[in-house]
Amino acid sequence: MKRLLPTLRADQTSESLISVINTIQIAAKEISFRLHQGALAGVLGSTLDENIQGETQKKLDVVANQLLKTLLLESPNVHAIASEEEDSIVESPNSGHYLVAFDPLDGSSNIDINGGVGTIFSILRKPEGEETSENMFLQPGKAQVAAGYVLYGPATMLVMTTGKAVRIYTLDQTVGEFLLTHEKAEIPKDTKEFAINMSNRRHWADPIRAYITDLLDGEEGPRGKNFNMRWNAAMVSDVHRVISRGGLFTYPWDARNPDKPFKLRLLYEVAPMSMLVEKAGGKATDGYRRLMEIVPEHIHQRVSVVMGSANEVDMCMEYHSKHPKPY
């Protein structure tokens, strides 16, 4: 089986970008090891702190963030990083050409129940001639030069793209290397599966409520077919299922908290996942527009998400087109 770095070189990926990706996969191997040690490594449970999002940090959130932060800031090719766990960007002492944004441990509420979690990352080019500030990161998803995630499940898998095919690598624990196990991931255009947090149903806007109601009505409803619902409570797990076999994943606007009507962060969760989904043949929108075209207003901006099998995303967008935006 082919190893990660040779496959990138075969695609004529620049050595500087390969170096950044290599740094991420080194950190991911260490995170994977500590996760699989679990309580034996003393990394389970929560800290007494909250991150910039106001979320209680898990011990492994902090460990994963520190690993990625330390290794990336040592890379000569990285100029700055942005993380879910950091209040603002962190500048590297080096003058690299790349910016890296990441969620060090998506789905960390699953850690203590041995559920699926993962690391999501986005790599952007540093704008030429621009002073170092948060503004460097405020680029649309279509400007990404690479994106991916590492899923720490029964197997540790790296799913990534440098703008061409979406490839899937599996960590071979015997040799400590990511080996290519799927040359080209392709999302089926049609599906009978969807993922959404149903507990928020009473807070949804009209279009998503109408859409999900019709899915649940199955063969007897207007869609004329039965749908299955899946929910892993971790974007990385739910989107991996979509990339692996199709489906629709959505985390829509809701009215629970007027100050936080959206859940998922654009820069380091939604943009990289949107790039992967699109490169695998799917679509990614906020219900009204392509997610890859949204320019972040700040590094922690949140947005509504509808992504997955192309024809089903189009259908969901039809429901949205019949109602005014709730925001």
XYZ file of C-alpha atoms in Angstrom:
327
model
C 0.000 0.000 0.000
C 1.117 3.549 -0.713
C 2.215 5.823 2.118
C 0.893 9.345 2.606
C 3.872 11.483 1.564
C 4.705 9.611 -1.690
C 1.075 9.965 -2.850
C 1.267 13.727 -2.277
C 4.522 13.956 -4.249
C 2.943 11.927 -7.064
C 0.288 14.673 -7.265
C 3.110 17.240 -7.624
C 2.143 18.855 -4.319
C 4.772 21.403 -3.308
C 7.342 20.272 -0.748
C 6.406 23.167 1.540
C 2.751 22.092 1.631
C 3.760 18.447 2.094
C 5.833 19.557 5.078
C 2.797 21.216 6.705
C 0.608 18.144 6.092
C 3.377 15.939 7.488
C 3.439 18.032 10.671
C -0.335 17.584 11.076
C -0.132 13.810 10.624
C 2.678 13.554 13.180
C 0.487 15.377 15.720
C -2.485 13.188 14.779
C -0.542 9.995 15.496
C 0.284 11.235 18.984
C -3.326 12.319 19.615
C -4.501 8.894 18.421
C -2.124 7.140 20.809
C -3.273 9.194 23.792
C -6.954 8.701 22.919
C -6.541 4.956 22.687
C -4.767 4.922 26.049
C -7.852 6.611 27.535
C -8.007 6.507 31.314
C -4.597 4.794 31.382
C -3.021 8.044 30.172
C -5.054 10.216 32.580
C -6.525 12.291 29.756
C -10.244 11.651 30.229
C -12.659 14.048 31.947
C -13.089 17.816 31.875
C -10.949 20.711 33.005
C -12.331 23.593 35.054
C -11.900 25.981 32.115
C -13.950 27.137 29.138
C -12.676 27.899 25.658
C -13.418 31.060 23.649
C -16.728 29.436 22.578
C -17.876 29.233 26.204
C -17.656 25.433 26.094
C -16.194 23.380 28.929
C -12.853 22.000 27.798
C -12.069 18.319 28.002
C -8.539 17.407 29.058
C -7.870 15.953 25.621
C -9.091 19.177 23.950
C -6.224 20.941 25.682
C -3.701 18.175 24.955
C -4.637 17.946 21.271
C -4.581 21.715 20.845
C -1.167 22.010 22.476
C 0.302 19.222 20.344
C -0.881 20.758 17.081
C 0.017 24.269 18.176
C 3.554 23.373 19.262
C 4.404 21.307 16.200
C 2.871 23.687 13.652
C 4.535 26.761 15.139
C 7.880 24.964 14.856
C 7.336 24.363 11.139
C 9.341 26.734 8.898
C 6.434 26.727 6.437
C 3.709 27.934 8.818
C 3.147 31.655 9.397
C 0.264 31.498 11.896
C -2.449 29.243 13.283
C -6.073 29.650 14.344
C -7.731 27.136 16.647
C -11.144 26.595 18.193
C -9.381 26.539 21.560
C -7.490 29.848 21.101
C -8.999 33.306 21.613
C -7.077 34.761 18.666
C -4.531 33.701 16.069
C -1.052 32.628 17.154
C 1.869 33.827 15.052
C 4.821 31.595 14.322
C 8.393 32.824 14.825
C 8.962 31.645 11.255
C 7.921 33.460 8.095
C 6.180 30.561 6.400
C 3.760 30.816 3.498
C 0.847 28.917 5.036
C -1.908 29.544 7.559
C -3.422 26.572 9.377
C -6.852 26.625 11.051
C -8.036 23.619 13.030
C -10.482 22.110 15.476
C -8.097 19.961 17.517
C -10.741 17.554 18.787
C -14.190 17.740 17.240
C -16.896 15.871 19.142
C -14.942 15.899 22.397
C -18.136 15.322 24.412
C -17.864 11.750 23.065
C -14.464 11.121 24.655
C -15.682 9.871 28.014
C -18.086 7.397 26.384
C -15.446 6.079 23.931
C -17.313 7.599 20.973
C -15.935 8.883 17.677
C -13.933 12.132 17.670
C -11.559 13.767 15.226
C -9.220 16.571 14.209
C -10.352 18.899 11.389
C -7.872 21.137 9.557
C -7.765 23.778 6.838
C -4.654 25.125 5.097
C -4.611 28.542 3.416
C -1.888 30.566 1.726
C -0.696 33.639 3.589
C -1.776 36.734 1.604
C 1.256 38.505 0.183
C 2.146 41.860 1.655
C -0.457 41.747 4.407
C 0.416 42.476 8.022
C 0.038 39.618 10.462
C -3.466 39.786 11.921
C -6.719 37.847 12.104
C -7.639 39.338 8.725
C -5.191 36.970 7.001
C -7.488 34.071 7.846
C -10.654 35.743 6.566
C -10.627 33.967 3.216
C -13.475 32.000 1.624
C -13.330 28.219 1.673
C -12.589 28.129 -2.056
C -9.178 29.677 -1.244
C -8.063 26.589 0.719
C -5.065 24.733 -0.689
C -5.733 21.631 1.398
C -8.303 20.373 3.878
C -8.948 17.228 5.815
C -9.733 15.466 9.041
C -8.395 12.624 11.144
C -11.074 10.331 12.549
C -10.103 8.515 15.741
C -12.453 5.552 15.695
C -11.939 1.765 15.727
C -9.259 2.678 13.169
C -7.510 6.050 12.869
C -8.210 7.437 9.379
C -6.938 10.514 7.563
C -9.305 11.899 4.912
C -7.913 14.785 2.883
C -7.642 16.641 -0.393
C -5.184 19.074 -1.901
C -7.767 20.179 -4.440
C -7.939 16.977 -6.462
C -9.431 13.668 -5.324
C -10.453 12.992 -1.742
C -8.226 10.194 -0.483
C -8.620 8.047 2.617
C -5.618 6.778 4.554
C -5.631 4.365 7.492
C -3.030 4.409 10.247
C -1.158 1.101 10.304
C -0.250 0.777 13.973
C 2.436 -1.825 13.217
C 4.541 0.578 11.144
C 3.195 3.903 12.448
C 2.313 5.179 8.967
C -0.845 6.351 7.199
C -1.392 4.008 4.235
C -3.688 4.751 1.288
C -6.814 2.596 1.567
C -9.225 4.475 -0.725
C -7.878 6.214 -3.818
C -10.934 8.348 -4.588
C -13.920 8.858 -2.299
C -17.170 9.582 -4.163
C -20.460 10.585 -2.549
C -23.552 9.075 -4.247
C -25.846 11.764 -5.631
C -28.951 10.224 -4.041
C -29.502 8.954 -0.524
C -32.049 7.662 1.979
C -30.080 8.713 5.059
C -29.831 11.962 6.991
C -28.177 13.260 10.156
C -29.587 15.999 12.378
C -29.959 16.692 16.100
C -33.691 16.018 16.435
C -33.824 17.321 20.011
C -33.743 20.870 18.591
C -36.773 20.376 16.343
C -39.021 22.798 18.208
C -36.425 25.558 17.715
C -35.909 25.155 13.937
C -37.038 27.582 11.269
C -39.928 26.621 8.984
C -37.954 25.321 5.966
C -35.861 22.757 7.839
C -38.845 21.681 9.951
C -40.913 21.085 6.818
C -38.062 19.254 5.097
C -37.379 16.882 8.010
C -41.110 16.252 8.529
C -41.399 15.070 4.923
C -38.377 12.777 5.362
C -39.920 11.234 8.470
C -43.236 10.667 6.687
C -41.437 8.137 4.482
C -43.258 6.217 1.739
C -46.612 7.673 2.761
C -45.340 11.250 2.548
C -44.505 13.543 -0.396
C -41.002 12.090 -0.814
C -42.387 8.612 -1.475
C -39.512 6.710 0.154
C -38.291 5.801 3.624
C -35.297 7.557 5.186
C -33.067 6.445 8.046
C -31.704 8.927 10.580
C -28.195 8.755 12.052
C -26.598 11.057 14.638
C -23.126 10.667 16.171
C -22.943 14.103 17.869
C -19.607 14.772 16.176
C -19.416 16.500 12.808
C -16.306 14.557 11.877
C -18.072 11.199 12.382
C -21.289 12.214 10.667
C -19.515 13.708 7.642
C -17.224 10.673 7.402
C -20.317 8.512 7.014
C -21.552 10.837 4.248
C -18.207 10.647 2.421
C -18.115 6.874 2.862
C -21.647 5.985 1.690
C -23.657 9.142 1.049
C -26.278 10.925 3.098
C -27.180 14.428 4.217
C -25.737 16.163 7.269
C -27.280 19.351 8.598
C -26.900 21.575 11.630
C -29.321 24.429 10.899
C -30.108 27.779 12.447
C -32.215 27.496 15.594
C -33.857 29.925 18.005
C -32.605 28.527 21.330
C -30.060 31.271 21.948
C -30.346 34.520 19.956
C -26.654 35.213 20.597
C -25.616 31.829 19.171
C -28.161 30.767 16.535
C -25.575 28.601 14.768
C -23.457 25.733 16.088
C -20.610 25.038 13.662
C -17.604 27.273 13.032
C -16.988 28.352 9.445
C -13.207 28.669 9.339
C -11.970 25.442 10.902
C -14.959 23.094 10.727
C -17.352 24.024 7.930
C -14.931 25.271 5.247
C -12.630 22.216 5.302
C -15.560 19.786 5.431
C -17.224 21.657 2.551
C -14.084 21.318 0.439
C -13.954 17.577 1.090
C -17.650 17.075 0.355
C -17.470 19.068 -2.893
C -14.312 17.322 -4.096
C -16.035 13.994 -3.433
C -18.961 15.015 -5.658
C -21.367 16.321 -3.035
C -22.663 19.803 -2.238
C -22.329 22.063 0.804
C -24.597 25.048 1.508
C -26.143 27.021 4.349
C -29.538 26.329 2.781
C -29.319 29.399 0.564
C -25.749 29.744 -0.740
C -22.574 27.757 -1.308
C -20.572 27.539 1.913
C -17.221 27.688 0.092
C -18.012 31.229 -1.077
C -18.728 32.733 2.353
C -15.995 35.078 3.573
C -15.628 34.819 7.381
C -16.280 38.008 9.322
C -14.096 36.765 12.200
C -12.196 33.562 12.935
C -14.846 32.067 15.236
C -17.886 32.850 13.058
C -20.619 30.193 13.048
C -22.935 29.274 10.167
C -25.813 27.003 9.231
C -24.829 23.797 7.398
C -26.501 21.488 4.872
C -24.054 19.146 3.095
C -23.870 15.728 1.502
C -25.365 13.901 -1.487
C -25.869 16.479 -4.243
C -29.481 15.745 -5.194
C -30.633 15.660 -1.561
C -28.895 18.958 -0.777
C -30.672 20.469 -3.798
C -33.984 19.172 -2.465
C -33.345 20.699 0.954
C -32.490 24.011 -0.705
C -35.847 23.920 -2.507
C -37.597 23.974 0.872
C -35.448 26.937 1.914
C -36.273 28.823 -1.281
C -39.961 28.821 -0.313
C -39.365 30.626 2.984
C -37.617 33.860 3.949
C -34.340 33.603 5.842
C -34.892 33.492 9.623
C -31.716 35.546 10.129
